[in-house]
C-alpha atoms as a PDB file:
ATOM      1  CA  UNK A   1     134.001  18.193 150.098  1.00  0.00           C
ATOM      2  CA  UNK A   2     130.414  19.295 150.231  1.00  0.00           C
ATOM      3  CA  UNK A   3     127.477  17.477 151.743  1.00  0.00           C
ATOM      4  CA  UNK A   4     123.770  18.187 151.551  1.00  0.00           C
ATOM      5  CA  UNK A   5     121.833  16.780 154.493  1.00  0.00           C
ATOM      6  CA  UNK A   6     118.083  16.487 154.041  1.00  0.00           C
ATOM      7  CA  UNK A   7     115.465  15.998 156.702  1.00  0.00           C
ATOM      8  CA  UNK A   8     111.741  16.292 157.246  1.00  0.00           C
ATOM      9  CA  UNK A   9     110.283  13.580 155.055  1.00  0.00           C
ATOM     10  CA  UNK A  10     107.751  11.096 156.337  1.00  0.00           C
ATOM     11  CA  UNK A  11     104.189   9.840 156.197  1.00  0.00           C
ATOM     12  CA  UNK A  12     101.236  12.215 156.207  1.00  0.00           C
ATOM     13  CA  UNK A  13      97.567  12.013 155.337  1.00  0.00           C
ATOM     14  CA  UNK A  14      96.196  13.742 152.267  1.00  0.00           C
ATOM     15  CA  UNK A  15      95.602  17.417 152.980  1.00  0.00           C
ATOM     16  CA  UNK A  16      98.384  17.494 155.543  1.00  0.00           C
ATOM     17  CA  UNK A  17     101.710  19.314 155.601  1.00  0.00           C
ATOM     18  CA  UNK A  18     105.391  18.539 155.780  1.00  0.00           C
ATOM     19  CA  UNK A  19     108.480  20.727 155.841  1.00  0.00           C
ATOM     20  CA  UNK A  20     111.680  19.540 154.228  1.00  0.00           C
ATOM     21  CA  UNK A  21     115.069  20.986 155.127  1.00  0.00           C
ATOM     22  CA  UNK A  22     118.421  20.698 153.394  1.00  0.00           C
ATOM     23  CA  UNK A  23     121.633  22.013 154.919  1.00  0.00           C
ATOM     24  CA  UNK A  24     124.841  22.337 152.931  1.00  0.00           C
ATOM     25  CA  UNK A  25     128.126  21.856 154.742  1.00  0.00           C
ATOM     26  CA  UNK A  26     131.807  21.620 153.912  1.00  0.00           C
ATOM     27  CA  UNK A  27     134.189  23.858 152.025  1.00  0.00           C
ATOM     28  CA  UNK A  28     131.776  26.398 150.584  1.00  0.00           C
ATOM     29  CA  UNK A  29     132.675  29.730 149.049  1.00  0.00           C
ATOM     30  CA  UNK A  30     129.215  30.599 147.752  1.00  0.00           C
ATOM     31  CA  UNK A  31     125.889  29.008 146.934  1.00  0.00           C
ATOM     32  CA  UNK A  32     123.900  30.128 143.940  1.00  0.00           C
ATOM     33  CA  UNK A  33     120.558  28.502 143.203  1.00  0.00           C
ATOM     34  CA  UNK A  34     119.146  25.867 145.520  1.00  0.00           C
ATOM     35  CA  UNK A  35     116.179  23.687 144.814  1.00  0.00           C
ATOM     36  CA  UNK A  36     114.074  20.616 145.327  1.00  0.00           C
ATOM     37  CA  UNK A  37     113.417  17.861 142.815  1.00  0.00           C
ATOM     38  CA  UNK A  38     111.479  14.628 143.033  1.00  0.00           C
ATOM     39  CA  UNK A  39     111.819  11.292 141.351  1.00  0.00           C
ATOM     40  CA  UNK A  40     109.510   8.310 141.244  1.00  0.00           C
ATOM     41  CA  UNK A  41     110.950   4.835 140.589  1.00  0.00           C
ATOM     42  CA  UNK A  42     111.740   4.369 136.916  1.00  0.00           C
ATOM     43  CA  UNK A  43     111.031   7.984 136.066  1.00  0.00           C
ATOM     44  CA  UNK A  44     113.133  11.077 135.486  1.00  0.00           C
ATOM     45  CA  UNK A  45     113.938  13.518 138.232  1.00  0.00           C
ATOM     46  CA  UNK A  46     111.590  16.490 137.989  1.00  0.00           C
ATOM     47  CA  UNK A  47     111.902  20.027 139.270  1.00  0.00           C
ATOM     48  CA  UNK A  48     109.666  20.934 142.191  1.00  0.00           C
ATOM     49  CA  UNK A  49     110.952  24.391 143.099  1.00  0.00           C
ATOM     50  CA  UNK A  50     114.101  26.489 142.936  1.00  0.00           C
ATOM     51  CA  UNK A  51     115.283  29.652 144.632  1.00  0.00           C
ATOM     52  CA  UNK A  52     118.178  31.927 143.714  1.00  0.00           C
ATOM     53  CA  UNK A  53     120.568  33.467 146.210  1.00  0.00           C
ATOM     54  CA  UNK A  54     118.547  36.646 145.866  1.00  0.00           C
ATOM     55  CA  UNK A  55     115.270  34.923 146.674  1.00  0.00           C
ATOM     56  CA  UNK A  56     113.712  34.589 143.230  1.00  0.00           C
ATOM     57  CA  UNK A  57     111.577  31.460 143.154  1.00  0.00           C
ATOM     58  CA  UNK A  58     110.298  29.112 140.490  1.00  0.00           C
ATOM     59  CA  UNK A  59     107.752  26.309 140.885  1.00  0.00           C
ATOM     60  CA  UNK A  60     106.445  23.388 138.922  1.00  0.00           C
ATOM     61  CA  UNK A  61     102.842  23.976 137.918  1.00  0.00           C
ATOM     62  CA  UNK A  62     101.738  20.933 139.908  1.00  0.00           C
ATOM     63  CA  UNK A  63     102.833  22.454 143.218  1.00  0.00           C
ATOM     64  CA  UNK A  64     102.089  26.155 142.725  1.00  0.00           C
ATOM     65  CA  UNK A  65      99.942  27.502 145.526  1.00  0.00           C
ATOM     66  CA  UNK A  66     100.657  24.489 147.751  1.00  0.00           C
ATOM     67  CA  UNK A  67     104.441  24.413 148.192  1.00  0.00           C
ATOM     68  CA  UNK A  68     106.727  27.245 149.284  1.00  0.00           C
ATOM     69  CA  UNK A  69     110.499  27.235 148.929  1.00  0.00           C
ATOM     70  CA  UNK A  70     112.685  29.442 151.092  1.00  0.00           C
ATOM     71  CA  UNK A  71     116.307  29.633 152.189  1.00  0.00           C
ATOM     72  CA  UNK A  72     118.473  30.882 154.999  1.00  0.00           C
ATOM     73  CA  UNK A  73     121.728  32.015 153.419  1.00  0.00           C
ATOM     74  CA  UNK A  74     123.452  32.381 156.780  1.00  0.00           C
ATOM     75  CA  UNK A  75     122.784  28.702 157.475  1.00  0.00           C
ATOM     76  CA  UNK A  76     123.302  27.450 153.894  1.00  0.00           C
ATOM     77  CA  UNK A  77     119.892  25.851 154.195  1.00  0.00           C
ATOM     78  CA  UNK A  78     116.919  25.545 151.885  1.00  0.00           C
ATOM     79  CA  UNK A  79     113.403  24.614 152.968  1.00  0.00           C
ATOM     80  CA  UNK A  80     110.313  23.288 151.253  1.00  0.00           C
ATOM     81  CA  UNK A  81     107.013  23.846 153.020  1.00  0.00           C
ATOM     82  CA  UNK A  82     104.493  21.454 151.540  1.00  0.00           C
ATOM     83  CA  UNK A  83     100.811  22.064 152.276  1.00  0.00           C
ATOM     84  CA  UNK A  84      97.639  20.443 150.974  1.00  0.00           C
ATOM     85  CA  UNK A  85      99.591  17.323 150.140  1.00  0.00           C
ATOM     86  CA  UNK A  86      98.107  14.839 147.697  1.00  0.00           C
ATOM     87  CA  UNK A  87      98.790  11.115 147.226  1.00  0.00           C
ATOM     88  CA  UNK A  88     100.401  11.940 143.887  1.00  0.00           C
ATOM     89  CA  UNK A  89     103.065  13.921 145.756  1.00  0.00           C
ATOM     90  CA  UNK A  90     104.364  10.615 147.112  1.00  0.00           C
ATOM     91  CA  UNK A  91     107.936   9.984 146.020  1.00  0.00           C
ATOM     92  CA  UNK A  92     111.555  10.680 146.961  1.00  0.00           C
ATOM     93  CA  UNK A  93     112.522  14.350 147.180  1.00  0.00           C
ATOM     94  CA  UNK A  94     116.080  15.489 146.461  1.00  0.00           C
ATOM     95  CA  UNK A  95     117.815  18.703 147.408  1.00  0.00           C
ATOM     96  CA  UNK A  96     120.119  20.388 144.899  1.00  0.00           C
ATOM     97  CA  UNK A  97     122.546  23.260 145.362  1.00  0.00           C
ATOM     98  CA  UNK A  98     124.842  25.035 142.930  1.00  0.00           C
ATOM     99  CA  UNK A  99     128.001  25.567 144.971  1.00  0.00           C
ATOM    100  CA  UNK A 100     131.341  27.233 144.359  1.00  0.00           C
ATOM    101  CA  UNK A 101     134.176  25.834 146.483  1.00  0.00           C
ATOM    102  CA  UNK A 102     136.329  28.937 145.998  1.00  0.00           C
ATOM    103  CA  UNK A 103     136.417  32.083 143.940  1.00  0.00           C
ATOM    104  CA  UNK A 104     138.408  30.518 141.111  1.00  0.00           C
ATOM    105  CA  UNK A 105     136.240  27.469 140.426  1.00  0.00           C
ATOM    106  CA  UNK A 106     132.934  27.485 138.612  1.00  0.00           C
ATOM    107  CA  UNK A 107     129.915  26.424 140.669  1.00  0.00           C
ATOM    108  CA  UNK A 108     128.955  22.765 140.554  1.00  0.00           C
ATOM    109  CA  UNK A 109     125.662  21.087 141.284  1.00  0.00           C
ATOM    110  CA  UNK A 110     125.443  18.857 144.346  1.00  0.00           C
ATOM    111  CA  UNK A 111     122.657  16.499 145.375  1.00  0.00           C
ATOM    112  CA  UNK A 112     121.352  15.307 148.696  1.00  0.00           C
ATOM    113  CA  UNK A 113     120.675  11.646 149.412  1.00  0.00           C
ATOM    114  CA  UNK A 114     116.918  12.001 149.076  1.00  0.00           C
ATOM    115  CA  UNK A 115     114.083  11.882 151.571  1.00  0.00           C
ATOM    116  CA  UNK A 116     110.887   9.879 151.198  1.00  0.00           C
ATOM    117  CA  UNK A 117     107.542  11.639 151.306  1.00  0.00           C
ATOM    118  CA  UNK A 118     104.460   9.437 151.496  1.00  0.00           C
ATOM    119  CA  UNK A 119     100.947  10.850 151.371  1.00  0.00           C
ATOM    120  CA  UNK A 120      98.149   8.458 152.246  1.00  0.00           C
ATOM    121  CA  UNK A 121      94.634   8.864 150.892  1.00  0.00           C
END
């Protein structure tokens, strides 16, 4: 079994910063891409940022220049540093990781439980 534990959400004023963390635990052989997504009520889950095991990053246009994704492979953890936050960034953020449980099984995507980020104006 694999679990993704997220932390770091909360309430912040516009222009402020938050740092989200997501640690993967369990029977893990390898982790490929990791990423952050966000989903507002009644809407689809949208990509925020992803990072490969080699450190190649990809960002949604709406967060470029404000958010930074990083990972610590030794700790199976991915981070999202969010700066210059805007009220429109308010929603639930979900961690995703593409994990192989052993060398014979194809990697599967796993999701965290979500963490609320609220940005007040």
